[in-house]
PDB file of C-alpha atoms in Angstrom:
ATOM      1  CA  MET A   1     117.448 139.420 112.942  1.00 39.00           C
ATOM      2  CA  ILE A   2     119.041 136.929 115.396  1.00 39.00           C
ATOM      3  CA  GLY A   3     120.146 138.587 118.599  1.00 44.00           C
ATOM      4  CA  ARG A   4     123.256 138.179 120.563  1.00 39.00           C
ATOM      5  CA  LYS A   5     121.650 135.647 122.849  1.00 41.00           C
ATOM      6  CA  ASN A   6     120.724 133.349 119.977  1.00 44.00           C
ATOM      7  CA  LEU A   7     124.160 133.723 118.343  1.00 42.00           C
ATOM      8  CA  GLY A   8     125.574 132.581 121.757  1.00 48.00           C
ATOM      9  CA  VAL A   9     123.384 129.520 121.648  1.00 44.00           C
ATOM     10  CA  SER A  10     124.444 128.862 118.043  1.00 51.00           C
ATOM     11  CA  SER A  11     128.052 129.160 119.058  1.00 51.00           C
ATOM     12  CA  PHE A  12     127.510 126.567 121.836  1.00 46.00           C
ATOM     13  CA  LEU A  13     125.734 124.294 119.485  1.00 49.00           C
ATOM     14  CA  LEU A  14     128.568 124.521 116.914  1.00 47.00           C
ATOM     15  CA  VAL A  15     131.063 123.551 119.565  1.00 42.00           C
ATOM     16  CA  LEU A  16     128.952 120.561 120.431  1.00 47.00           C
ATOM     17  CA  LEU A  17     128.747 119.569 116.781  1.00 46.00           C
ATOM     18  CA  ALA A  18     132.523 119.835 116.505  1.00 45.00           C
ATOM     19  CA  LEU A  19     133.208 117.799 119.684  1.00 43.00           C
ATOM     20  CA  GLY A  20     130.450 115.285 119.331  1.00 47.00           C
ATOM     21  CA  PHE A  21     131.280 114.184 115.787  1.00 43.00           C
ATOM     22  CA  PHE A  22     135.078 114.467 115.767  1.00 42.00           C
ATOM     23  CA  PHE A  23     135.677 110.660 115.856  1.00 40.00           C
ATOM     24  CA  ALA A  24     133.003 109.819 113.376  1.00 44.00           C
ATOM     25  CA  THR A  25     134.577 112.395 110.992  1.00 42.00           C
ATOM     26  CA  TYR A  26     138.114 111.061 111.430  1.00 40.00           C
ATOM     27  CA  ASN A  27     136.956 107.618 110.618  1.00 44.00           C
ATOM     28  CA  LEU A  28     134.991 108.682 107.609  1.00 43.00           C
ATOM     29  CA  LEU A  29     137.817 110.836 106.205  1.00 40.00           C
ATOM     30  CA  THR A  30     140.123 107.885 106.473  1.00 42.00           C
ATOM     31  CA  MET A  31     137.734 105.797 104.458  1.00 41.00           C
ATOM     32  CA  VAL A  32     137.334 108.479 101.874  1.00 40.00           C
ATOM     33  CA  ILE A  33     141.008 108.900 101.429  1.00 38.00           C
ATOM     34  CA  GLN A  34     141.619 105.146 101.120  1.00 40.00           C
ATOM     35  CA  ASN A  35     138.751 104.425  98.729  1.00 41.00           C
ATOM     36  CA  LYS A  36     138.477 107.720  96.722  1.00 40.00           C
ATOM     37  CA  ALA A  37     134.831 107.472  97.712  1.00 39.00           C
ATOM     38  CA  ALA A  38     133.755 110.831  96.436  1.00 36.00           C
ATOM     39  CA  ASP A  39     133.595 109.265  92.970  1.00 40.00           C
ATOM     40  CA  GLU A  40     131.788 106.117  93.932  1.00 40.00           C
ATOM     41  CA  ILE A  41     128.149 107.391  94.076  1.00 36.00           C
ATOM     42  CA  GLY A  42     127.903 107.476  90.312  1.00 39.00           C
ATOM     43  CA  LYS A  43     129.030 103.764  90.058  1.00 39.00           C
ATOM     44  CA  LEU A  44     126.017 102.276  91.874  1.00 40.00           C
ATOM     45  CA  ASN A  45     123.795  99.653  90.383  1.00 41.00           C
ATOM     46  CA  HIS A  46     120.650 100.200  88.331  1.00 39.00           C
ATOM     47  CA  LEU A  47     118.439 100.736  91.322  1.00 49.00           C
ATOM     48  CA  THR A  48     119.787 104.297  91.587  1.00 45.00           C
ATOM     49  CA  GLN A  49     117.433 105.277  88.727  1.00 44.00           C
ATOM     50  CA  MET A  50     114.490 107.322  89.892  1.00 42.00           C
ATOM     51  CA  PRO A  51     111.252 105.308  90.215  1.00 43.00           C
ATOM     52  CA  GLU A  52     108.510 106.129  87.792  1.00 44.00           C
ATOM     53  CA  LYS A  53     105.961 106.794  90.593  1.00 50.00           C
ATOM     54  CA  THR A  54     106.342 108.250  94.022  1.00 55.00           C
ATOM     55  CA  GLY A  55     103.970 109.889  96.419  1.00 59.00           C
ATOM     56  CA  GLY A  56     103.311 113.581  96.796  1.00 64.00           C
ATOM     57  CA  GLY A  57     100.291 114.657  98.744  1.00 62.00           C
ATOM     58  CA  ASN A  58      98.524 111.244  98.497  1.00 63.00           C
ATOM     59  CA  SER A  59      96.884 110.123 101.728  1.00 67.00           C
ATOM     60  CA  ASP A  60      97.332 106.535 100.800  1.00 84.00           C
ATOM     61  CA  MET A  61     101.089 107.135 100.700  1.00 93.00           C
ATOM     62  CA  ARG A  62     101.434 108.681 104.129  1.00 97.00           C
ATOM     63  CA  PHE A  63     104.381 107.539 106.138  1.00 98.00           C
ATOM     64  CA  HIS A  64     105.062 107.658 109.882  1.00 98.00           C
ATOM     65  CA  VAL A  65     108.231 109.475 110.766  1.00 98.00           C
ATOM     66  CA  ALA A  66     110.235 107.516 113.440  1.00 98.00           C
ATOM     67  CA  LEU A  67     113.503 108.240 114.913  1.00 96.00           C
ATOM     68  CA  THR A  68     115.399 106.473 117.685  1.00 97.00           C
ATOM     69  CA  ALA A  69     116.910 108.537 120.359  1.00 97.00           C
ATOM     70  CA  THR A  70     118.369 108.585 123.932  1.00 95.00           C
ATOM     71  CA  ASP A  71     117.846 111.005 126.731  1.00 95.00           C
ATOM     72  CA  ALA A  72     121.431 112.367 126.372  1.00 94.00           C
ATOM     73  CA  ILE A  73     121.467 116.189 126.068  1.00 94.00           C
ATOM     74  CA  TYR A  74     122.941 116.268 122.602  1.00 92.00           C
ATOM     75  CA  SER A  75     120.291 113.723 121.383  1.00 95.00           C
ATOM     76  CA  GLN A  76     117.546 115.846 123.028  1.00 96.00           C
ATOM     77  CA  TRP A  77     118.548 119.132 121.349  1.00 94.00           C
ATOM     78  CA  GLN A  78     118.937 117.338 117.938  1.00 95.00           C
ATOM     79  CA  SER A  79     115.464 115.764 118.335  1.00 97.00           C
ATOM     80  CA  ARG A  80     113.908 119.145 119.214  1.00 97.00           C
ATOM     81  CA  ILE A  81     115.402 120.829 116.230  1.00 97.00           C
ATOM     82  CA  MET A  82     114.354 117.971 113.908  1.00 97.00           C
ATOM     83  CA  TYR A  83     110.849 117.943 115.294  1.00 98.00           C
ATOM     84  CA  TYR A  84     110.561 121.717 114.707  1.00 98.00           C
ATOM     85  CA  TRP A  85     111.357 121.410 111.109  1.00 98.00           C
ATOM     86  CA  TYR A  86     109.163 118.342 110.649  1.00 98.00           C
ATOM     87  CA  LYS A  87     106.167 120.390 111.938  1.00 98.00           C
ATOM     88  CA  LYS A  88     107.060 123.291 109.610  1.00 97.00           C
ATOM     89  CA  VAL A  89     107.157 121.268 106.336  1.00 97.00           C
ATOM     90  CA  LYS A  90     104.746 118.433 107.170  1.00 97.00           C
ATOM     91  CA  ASP A  91     101.605 119.957 105.640  1.00 96.00           C
ATOM     92  CA  MET A  92     103.242 121.748 102.654  1.00 97.00           C
ATOM     93  CA  PRO A  93     102.322 120.731  99.156  1.00 95.00           C
ATOM     94  CA  ARG A  94     103.796 117.407  97.902  1.00 94.00           C
ATOM     95  CA  SER A  95     104.286 116.155 101.439  1.00 97.00           C
ATOM     96  CA  ASP A  96     103.357 112.561 102.398  1.00 97.00           C
ATOM     97  CA  MET A  97     104.606 113.067 105.958  1.00 98.00           C
ATOM     98  CA  GLY A  98     102.280 111.477 108.594  1.00 98.00           C
ATOM     99  CA  LYS A  99     102.540 111.359 112.331  1.00 98.00           C
ATOM    100  CA  PHE A 100     105.830 111.480 114.269  1.00 98.00           C
ATOM    101  CA  THR A 101     107.368 109.383 116.994  1.00 98.00           C
ATOM    102  CA  ARG A 102     110.614 109.738 118.862  1.00 98.00           C
ATOM    103  CA  ILE A 103     111.377 106.073 119.983  1.00 98.00           C
ATOM    104  CA  LEU A 104     113.311 106.773 123.223  1.00 98.00           C
ATOM    105  CA  HIS A 105     115.409 103.687 124.014  1.00 97.00           C
ATOM    106  CA  SER A 106     116.663 104.951 127.419  1.00 95.00           C
ATOM    107  CA  GLY A 107     114.101 102.784 129.176  1.00 96.00           C
ATOM    108  CA  LYS A 108     112.410 105.727 130.950  1.00 96.00           C
ATOM    109  CA  ALA A 109     110.498 108.836 130.156  1.00 96.00           C
ATOM    110  CA  ASP A 110     112.412 112.189 129.984  1.00 96.00           C
ATOM    111  CA  ASN A 111     111.322 115.860 130.139  1.00 95.00           C
ATOM    112  CA  LEU A 112     110.515 116.157 126.399  1.00 96.00           C
ATOM    113  CA  MET A 113     107.549 113.707 126.477  1.00 96.00           C
ATOM    114  CA  ASP A 114     105.038 116.664 126.350  1.00 96.00           C
ATOM    115  CA  GLU A 115     107.016 118.477 123.630  1.00 97.00           C
ATOM    116  CA  ILE A 116     107.675 115.621 121.205  1.00 98.00           C
ATOM    117  CA  PRO A 117     105.489 112.607 120.602  1.00 98.00           C
ATOM    118  CA  SER A 118     107.511 109.864 122.189  1.00 98.00           C
ATOM    119  CA  PHE A 119     107.414 106.080 122.878  1.00 98.00           C
ATOM    120  CA  VAL A 120     109.608 104.612 125.541  1.00 98.00           C
ATOM    121  CA  VAL A 121     111.287 101.226 124.913  1.00 98.00           C
ATOM    122  CA  ASP A 122     113.940  99.349 126.750  1.00 97.00           C
ATOM    123  CA  PRO A 123     117.661  99.455 125.976  1.00 96.00           C
ATOM    124  CA  LEU A 124     119.512  96.158 125.391  1.00 96.00           C
ATOM    125  CA  PRO A 125     120.582  94.457 128.569  1.00 94.00           C
ATOM    126  CA  GLU A 126     123.519  96.124 130.195  1.00 89.00           C
ATOM    127  CA  GLY A 127     126.781  95.256 128.437  1.00 89.00           C
ATOM    128  CA  LEU A 128     125.200  93.656 125.413  1.00 91.00           C
ATOM    129  CA  ASP A 129     126.041  96.644 123.150  1.00 87.00           C
ATOM    130  CA  ARG A 130     129.630  96.729 124.443  1.00 87.00           C
ATOM    131  CA  GLY A 131     129.720 100.519 124.170  1.00 87.00           C
ATOM    132  CA  TYR A 132     128.246 100.567 120.647  1.00 90.00           C
ATOM    133  CA  ILE A 133     124.969 102.260 121.481  1.00 91.00           C
ATOM    134  CA  VAL A 134     123.656 102.133 117.951  1.00 93.00           C
ATOM    135  CA  LEU A 135     122.919  98.342 118.558  1.00 95.00           C
ATOM    136  CA  ASN A 136     119.855  99.658 120.440  1.00 96.00           C
ATOM    137  CA  ARG A 137     118.353 100.985 117.253  1.00 97.00           C
ATOM    138  CA  PRO A 138     117.093  97.646 115.815  1.00 98.00           C
ATOM    139  CA  TRP A 139     115.971  96.514 119.276  1.00 98.00           C
ATOM    140  CA  ALA A 140     114.056  99.829 119.646  1.00 98.00           C
ATOM    141  CA  PHE A 141     112.275  99.235 116.353  1.00 98.00           C
ATOM    142  CA  VAL A 142     111.383  95.616 117.241  1.00 98.00           C
ATOM    143  CA  GLN A 143     109.623  96.806 120.436  1.00 98.00           C
ATOM    144  CA  TRP A 144     107.904  99.884 118.939  1.00 98.00           C
ATOM    145  CA  LEU A 145     106.475  97.851 116.044  1.00 98.00           C
ATOM    146  CA  GLU A 146     105.217  95.142 118.425  1.00 98.00           C
ATOM    147  CA  LYS A 147     103.603  97.548 121.016  1.00 97.00           C
ATOM    148  CA  ALA A 148     102.650 100.731 119.333  1.00 98.00           C
ATOM    149  CA  THR A 149      99.525 101.611 117.153  1.00 97.00           C
ATOM    150  CA  ILE A 150     100.825 102.884 113.861  1.00 97.00           C
ATOM    151  CA  GLU A 151      98.166 104.111 111.494  1.00 97.00           C
ATOM    152  CA  GLU A 152     100.289 104.686 108.385  1.00 97.00           C
ATOM    153  CA  GLU A 153     101.106 101.956 105.953  1.00 97.00           C
ATOM    154  CA  TYR A 154     104.737 103.258 105.551  1.00 98.00           C
ATOM    155  CA  ILE A 155     107.464 104.253 107.879  1.00 98.00           C
ATOM    156  CA  LEU A 156     110.356 106.621 107.521  1.00 98.00           C
ATOM    157  CA  MET A 157     113.286 105.573 109.678  1.00 98.00           C
ATOM    158  CA  ALA A 158     115.066 108.817 110.481  1.00 97.00           C
ATOM    159  CA  GLU A 159     117.687 110.068 112.969  1.00 96.00           C
ATOM    160  CA  PRO A 160     117.901 113.090 115.257  1.00 96.00           C
ATOM    161  CA  ASP A 161     120.639 114.682 113.206  1.00 94.00           C
ATOM    162  CA  HIS A 162     118.355 114.951 110.252  1.00 97.00           C
ATOM    163  CA  ILE A 163     116.736 118.262 109.326  1.00 96.00           C
ATOM    164  CA  PHE A 164     113.876 118.431 106.701  1.00 97.00           C
ATOM    165  CA  VAL A 165     114.833 121.136 104.255  1.00 96.00           C
ATOM    166  CA  LYS A 166     111.586 120.670 102.199  1.00 96.00           C
ATOM    167  CA  PRO A 167     108.487 118.566 102.353  1.00 97.00           C
ATOM    168  CA  LEU A 168     109.199 114.895 101.763  1.00 98.00           C
ATOM    169  CA  PRO A 169     107.076 112.788  99.475  1.00 97.00           C
ATOM    170  CA  ASN A 170     106.920 109.012  99.747  1.00 98.00           C
ATOM    171  CA  LEU A 171     109.881 107.877  97.675  1.00 98.00           C
ATOM    172  CA  ALA A 172     109.163 104.190  98.011  1.00 97.00           C
ATOM    173  CA  GLN A 173     107.701 102.129  95.163  1.00 94.00           C
ATOM    174  CA  GLY A 174     105.377  99.407  96.403  1.00 90.00           C
ATOM    175  CA  ASN A 175     107.362  96.746  98.120  1.00 93.00           C
ATOM    176  CA  HIS A 176     110.584  98.432  97.073  1.00 96.00           C
ATOM    177  CA  PRO A 177     111.538 100.666 100.042  1.00 98.00           C
ATOM    178  CA  ALA A 178     113.461 103.914  99.269  1.00 98.00           C
ATOM    179  CA  GLY A 179     116.922 104.132 100.698  1.00 98.00           C
ATOM    180  CA  PHE A 180     119.906 106.499 100.508  1.00 98.00           C
ATOM    181  CA  PRO A 181     123.066 105.081  98.857  1.00 97.00           C
ATOM    182  CA  PHE A 182     126.080 105.657 101.159  1.00 95.00           C
ATOM    183  CA  PHE A 183     129.301 105.815  99.253  1.00 93.00           C
ATOM    184  CA  TYR A 184     131.172 104.041 102.035  1.00 94.00           C
ATOM    185  CA  ILE A 185     128.784 100.993 102.282  1.00 97.00           C
ATOM    186  CA  LYS A 186     130.329  98.548  99.901  1.00 97.00           C
ATOM    187  CA  PRO A 187     129.114  95.029 100.397  1.00 97.00           C
ATOM    188  CA  ALA A 188     130.741  93.685  97.198  1.00 96.00           C
ATOM    189  CA  GLU A 189     134.211  94.792  98.511  1.00 97.00           C
ATOM    190  CA  HIS A 190     133.654  92.827 101.695  1.00 98.00           C
ATOM    191  CA  GLU A 191     132.294  89.626 100.198  1.00 98.00           C
ATOM    192  CA  LYS A 192     134.257  87.386 102.636  1.00 97.00           C
ATOM    193  CA  ILE A 193     132.684  89.018 105.534  1.00 98.00           C
ATOM    194  CA  ILE A 194     129.226  89.424 104.126  1.00 98.00           C
ATOM    195  CA  ARG A 195     129.149  85.658 103.342  1.00 98.00           C
ATOM    196  CA  LYS A 196     129.373  84.971 107.025  1.00 98.00           C
ATOM    197  CA  PHE A 197     125.854  86.426 107.343  1.00 98.00           C
ATOM    198  CA  TYR A 198     124.494  86.109 103.785  1.00 98.00           C
ATOM    199  CA  PRO A 199     125.269  82.652 102.509  1.00 97.00           C
ATOM    200  CA  GLU A 200     125.879  81.875  98.814  1.00 97.00           C
ATOM    201  CA  GLU A 201     122.636  80.071  98.402  1.00 97.00           C
ATOM    202  CA  MET A 202     120.735  83.317  99.092  1.00 97.00           C
ATOM    203  CA  GLY A 203     122.186  84.839  95.926  1.00 97.00           C
ATOM    204  CA  PRO A 204     124.941  87.170  94.878  1.00 97.00           C
ATOM    205  CA  VAL A 205     126.444  89.775  97.209  1.00 98.00           C
ATOM    206  CA  THR A 206     125.119  92.520  94.924  1.00 97.00           C
ATOM    207  CA  ASN A 207     121.674  91.716  96.407  1.00 98.00           C
ATOM    208  CA  VAL A 208     122.936  93.559  99.574  1.00 98.00           C
ATOM    209  CA  ASP A 209     122.126  97.178  98.895  1.00 98.00           C
ATOM    210  CA  PRO A 210     124.738  99.892  99.752  1.00 98.00           C
ATOM    211  CA  ILE A 211     122.491 101.460 102.461  1.00 98.00           C
ATOM    212  CA  GLY A 212     121.897 101.808 106.165  1.00 97.00           C
ATOM    213  CA  ASN A 213     118.574 101.747 107.884  1.00 96.00           C
ATOM    214  CA  SER A 214     118.277 105.507 107.811  1.00 97.00           C
ATOM    215  CA  PRO A 215     116.884 107.280 105.927  1.00 98.00           C
ATOM    216  CA  VAL A 216     114.620 104.491 104.511  1.00 98.00           C
ATOM    217  CA  ILE A 217     110.884 104.747 103.676  1.00 98.00           C
ATOM    218  CA  ILE A 218     109.489 101.212 103.886  1.00 98.00           C
ATOM    219  CA  LYS A 219     106.120  99.440 104.189  1.00 98.00           C
ATOM    220  CA  LYS A 220     105.300  98.758 107.803  1.00 98.00           C
ATOM    221  CA  TYR A 221     104.781  95.002 107.349  1.00 98.00           C
ATOM    222  CA  LEU A 222     108.199  94.687 105.672  1.00 98.00           C
ATOM    223  CA  LEU A 223     109.947  96.390 108.555  1.00 98.00           C
ATOM    224  CA  GLU A 224     108.027  94.193 111.013  1.00 98.00           C
ATOM    225  CA  GLU A 225     109.576  91.227 109.172  1.00 98.00           C
ATOM    226  CA  ILE A 226     113.078  92.615 108.819  1.00 98.00           C
ATOM    227  CA  SER A 227     113.598  94.172 112.278  1.00 98.00           C
ATOM    228  CA  PRO A 228     114.163  90.957 114.330  1.00 98.00           C
ATOM    229  CA  THR A 229     116.622  89.705 111.681  1.00 98.00           C
ATOM    230  CA  TRP A 230     118.318  93.163 111.675  1.00 98.00           C
ATOM    231  CA  LEU A 231     118.689  92.897 115.461  1.00 97.00           C
ATOM    232  CA  ASN A 232     120.117  89.312 115.285  1.00 98.00           C
ATOM    233  CA  VAL A 233     122.533  90.100 112.449  1.00 98.00           C
ATOM    234  CA  SER A 234     123.730  93.222 114.308  1.00 97.00           C
ATOM    235  CA  LEU A 235     124.541  91.226 117.406  1.00 97.00           C
ATOM    236  CA  ARG A 236     126.242  88.476 115.496  1.00 97.00           C
ATOM    237  CA  MET A 237     128.391  91.013 113.520  1.00 97.00           C
ATOM    238  CA  LYS A 238     129.383  92.663 116.822  1.00 97.00           C
ATOM    239  CA  ASP A 239     130.339  89.277 118.283  1.00 96.00           C
ATOM    240  CA  ASP A 240     132.501  88.459 115.355  1.00 97.00           C
ATOM    241  CA  HIS A 241     135.945  90.105 115.761  1.00 97.00           C
ATOM    242  CA  GLU A 242     136.770  90.390 112.119  1.00 98.00           C
ATOM    243  CA  THR A 243     133.531  91.856 111.217  1.00 98.00           C
ATOM    244  CA  ASP A 244     133.504  94.342 114.186  1.00 97.00           C
ATOM    245  CA  LYS A 245     136.964  95.471 113.345  1.00 97.00           C
ATOM    246  CA  GLN A 246     136.287  95.898 109.578  1.00 97.00           C
ATOM    247  CA  PHE A 247     132.891  97.673 109.815  1.00 97.00           C
ATOM    248  CA  GLY A 248     133.442  99.625 113.023  1.00 96.00           C
ATOM    249  CA  TRP A 249     130.937 102.418 113.454  1.00 94.00           C
ATOM    250  CA  VAL A 250     128.915 101.455 110.364  1.00 96.00           C
ATOM    251  CA  LEU A 251     128.375  97.853 111.493  1.00 97.00           C
ATOM    252  CA  GLU A 252     124.655  98.383 112.241  1.00 97.00           C
ATOM    253  CA  MET A 253     124.247  99.835 108.794  1.00 98.00           C
ATOM    254  CA  TYR A 254     125.626  96.754 107.154  1.00 98.00           C
ATOM    255  CA  ALA A 255     123.431  94.582 109.400  1.00 98.00           C
ATOM    256  CA  TYR A 256     120.253  96.278 108.140  1.00 98.00           C
ATOM    257  CA  ALA A 257     121.439  95.926 104.485  1.00 98.00           C
ATOM    258  CA  VAL A 258     122.120  92.213 105.033  1.00 98.00           C
ATOM    259  CA  ALA A 259     118.960  91.654 106.904  1.00 98.00           C
ATOM    260  CA  SER A 260     116.890  93.233 104.093  1.00 98.00           C
ATOM    261  CA  ALA A 261     118.653  90.943 101.570  1.00 98.00           C
ATOM    262  CA  LEU A 262     117.889  87.946 103.653  1.00 98.00           C
ATOM    263  CA  HIS A 263     114.244  88.791 103.314  1.00 98.00           C
ATOM    264  CA  GLY A 264     114.563  89.401  99.557  1.00 97.00           C
ATOM    265  CA  VAL A 265     113.928  93.180  99.916  1.00 98.00           C
ATOM    266  CA  ARG A 266     115.694  95.498  97.386  1.00 97.00           C
ATOM    267  CA  HIS A 267     115.690  99.303  97.832  1.00 98.00           C
ATOM    268  CA  LYS A 268     115.188 102.056  95.392  1.00 98.00           C
ATOM    269  CA  LEU A 269     118.397 104.053  95.828  1.00 98.00           C
ATOM    270  CA  ARG A 270     117.556 107.766  96.000  1.00 97.00           C
ATOM    271  CA  LYS A 271     120.496 110.076  95.872  1.00 96.00           C
ATOM    272  CA  ASP A 272     118.069 113.004  96.191  1.00 96.00           C
ATOM    273  CA  PHE A 273     116.919 111.602  99.585  1.00 97.00           C
ATOM    274  CA  MET A 274     119.624 113.450 101.608  1.00 95.00           C
ATOM    275  CA  LEU A 275     122.509 115.815 101.482  1.00 92.00           C
ATOM    276  CA  GLN A 276     125.633 115.420 103.649  1.00 87.00           C
ATOM    277  CA  PRO A 277     127.879 118.441 104.075  1.00 83.00           C
ATOM    278  CA  PRO A 278     130.727 118.860 103.496  1.00 79.00           C
ATOM    279  CA  TRP A 279     130.459 116.406 100.652  1.00 80.00           C
ATOM    280  CA  ASP A 280     127.279 118.178  99.342  1.00 82.00           C
ATOM    281  CA  PRO A 281     127.806 121.944  99.312  1.00 80.00           C
ATOM    282  CA  GLU A 282     124.312 122.734  98.033  1.00 85.00           C
ATOM    283  CA  VAL A 283     120.787 121.633  99.022  1.00 89.00           C
ATOM    284  CA  GLY A 284     119.638 121.409  95.441  1.00 90.00           C
ATOM    285  CA  LYS A 285     116.574 119.076  95.102  1.00 93.00           C
ATOM    286  CA  ARG A 286     117.254 116.992  98.233  1.00 95.00           C
ATOM    287  CA  PHE A 287     114.920 116.608 101.099  1.00 97.00           C
ATOM    288  CA  ILE A 288     116.987 115.966 104.275  1.00 97.00           C
ATOM    289  CA  LEU A 289     120.106 117.590 105.651  1.00 95.00           C
ATOM    290  CA  HIS A 290     122.319 115.104 107.494  1.00 93.00           C
ATOM    291  CA  TYR A 291     124.917 116.964 109.697  1.00 88.00           C
ATOM    292  CA  THR A 292     126.736 114.140 111.474  1.00 72.00           C
ATOM    293  CA  TYR A 293     130.167 115.029 110.002  1.00 64.00           C
ATOM    294  CA  GLY A 294     132.341 117.684 111.394  1.00 61.00           C
ATOM    295  CA  CYS A 295     132.445 120.804 109.131  1.00 57.00           C
ATOM    296  CA  ASP A 296     133.662 124.374 109.304  1.00 54.00           C
ATOM    297  CA  TYR A 297     130.326 126.114 109.854  1.00 54.00           C
ATOM    298  CA  ASN A 298     129.607 129.802 109.758  1.00 56.00           C
ATOM    299  CA  LEU A 299     126.468 131.967 109.888  1.00 54.00           C
ATOM    300  CA  LYS A 300     126.050 131.827 106.079  1.00 59.00           C
ATOM    301  CA  VAL A 301     125.548 128.119 106.076  1.00 78.00           C
ATOM    302  CA  ARG A 302     122.066 126.791 105.678  1.00 84.00           C
ATOM    303  CA  LEU A 303     122.425 124.460 108.641  1.00 87.00           C
ATOM    304  CA  VAL A 304     123.292 127.182 110.989  1.00 87.00           C
ATOM    305  CA  LYS A 305     120.405 129.301 109.834  1.00 90.00           C
ATOM    306  CA  MET A 306     118.017 126.434 110.364  1.00 93.00           C
ATOM    307  CA  VAL A 307     119.377 125.675 113.856  1.00 92.00           C
ATOM    308  CA  ASN A 308     119.171 129.299 114.763  1.00 93.00           C
ATOM    309  CA  GLU A 309     115.538 129.554 113.562  1.00 96.00           C
ATOM    310  CA  ALA A 310     114.619 126.515 115.554  1.00 96.00           C
ATOM    311  CA  THR A 311     116.317 127.499 118.725  1.00 95.00           C
ATOM    312  CA  ALA A 312     114.726 131.009 118.481  1.00 95.00           C
ATOM    313  CA  ASN A 313     111.322 129.633 118.157  1.00 96.00           C
ATOM    314  CA  ILE A 314     111.119 126.439 120.303  1.00 96.00           C
ATOM    315  CA  PRO A 315     109.510 127.367 123.690  1.00 93.00           C
ATOM    316  CA  GLY A 316     111.865 126.916 126.629  1.00 91.00           C
ATOM    317  CA  TRP A 317     114.917 126.230 124.538  1.00 92.00           C
ATOM    318  CA  ASP A 318     117.204 127.862 127.111  1.00 85.00           C
ATOM    319  CA  THR A 319     115.538 126.335 130.153  1.00 80.00           C
ATOM    320  CA  VAL A 320     114.727 122.762 129.313  1.00 72.00           C
ATOM    321  CA  THR A 321     117.431 120.300 130.409  1.00 53.00           C
ATOM    322  CA  ARG A 322     117.674 116.635 130.726  1.00 47.00           C
ATOM    323  CA  GLY A 323     115.143 115.267 133.227  1.00 48.00           C
TER     324      GLY A 323
END
C-alpha cells in the first residue's frame, strides 16, 4: 500500500503535470476541435498495416533506447521514472530493448549521471533556438551519433515523458523504421509549406509520413544520414515566419518527417506503438504510455499507479535535486 508520504509526492507530481503541460494541451485541443482529429487515425495510408515480421527477443534486433533531456527538474524526474520502467521491462519475454542513454543537451553533467546512463552534448548556440528548446533535439542526436559508441544496429528515439507499459519488440522492418502516426501531423494539408522544404521533384507530399521523431525505431546508419538534414530543416523552418506560425510546437516533428522523406525513408506506421491519454483510455496492446497532455488524473489511473511505484522504489527520490 502506498503511504501518505508517497501520496503527497504523487499529488506534487500531478500538479507539475497540470502546470507543465497546460499550454501544449491548449494548442492540441484547439487543433482537435478544428480538424475533428479524433477520427483521422483510421484514414492514414497503407503503411499503417502491421508489418509481417518484427522482433521479439532476437539479439540481432536489439535497439538502443535514446532520449534527449535537459537538467531541468521536471525533465529529471520524468527521466528517472522512464528509466525505472525501462529497467523493469527490458529483460522480459518478447523484448528487443538494448542499452539506454539519456542524451543530456544542457552542456554539462548533472547529479543523475550515476543513476542514469547519460551522454553530455552541447546545446545550440545561445539564442539560436529562439525559445523553442526542442530544436536542441536534432542537434543532440547529431553529436551523440558522431561521438558515442553504440553497439546496437537499431535506435529507439524516445522522450522523458514516455513510460514503458510492457516490453517493446523491434517494430521496424529492415530499412523501414517504425513510427507512431500522430493525428495532428498532416503534411498533405500543408502542401504549400511542405514544398518549401520538400520540392516537387522529390515526389508527392504523401511521401512525408505523418510522424515525429519520437517514438521511432530506426537503423543507426539511417539516423546518422537523416539527423544533419533534420537539424538543418528544423532551423530553416524556424527561420521561416509562415512555417513557424503554422506548425508552432510541432515544427520539429514536421522537420523530422520532411528530412526522412528527403532521404527516401518511409516509416511503418504503428498505432500500437503508443497510447496517449485522454485520447486513449485503455492500454490495450500498446507498448508506451505518453503523458504530455493535461488530463484529470486520479489514483485509479494506470499512469498514477506507475508513477507512484517508481517514486516509491527509486533510491533517493525525495532527496535528489538538480545539481
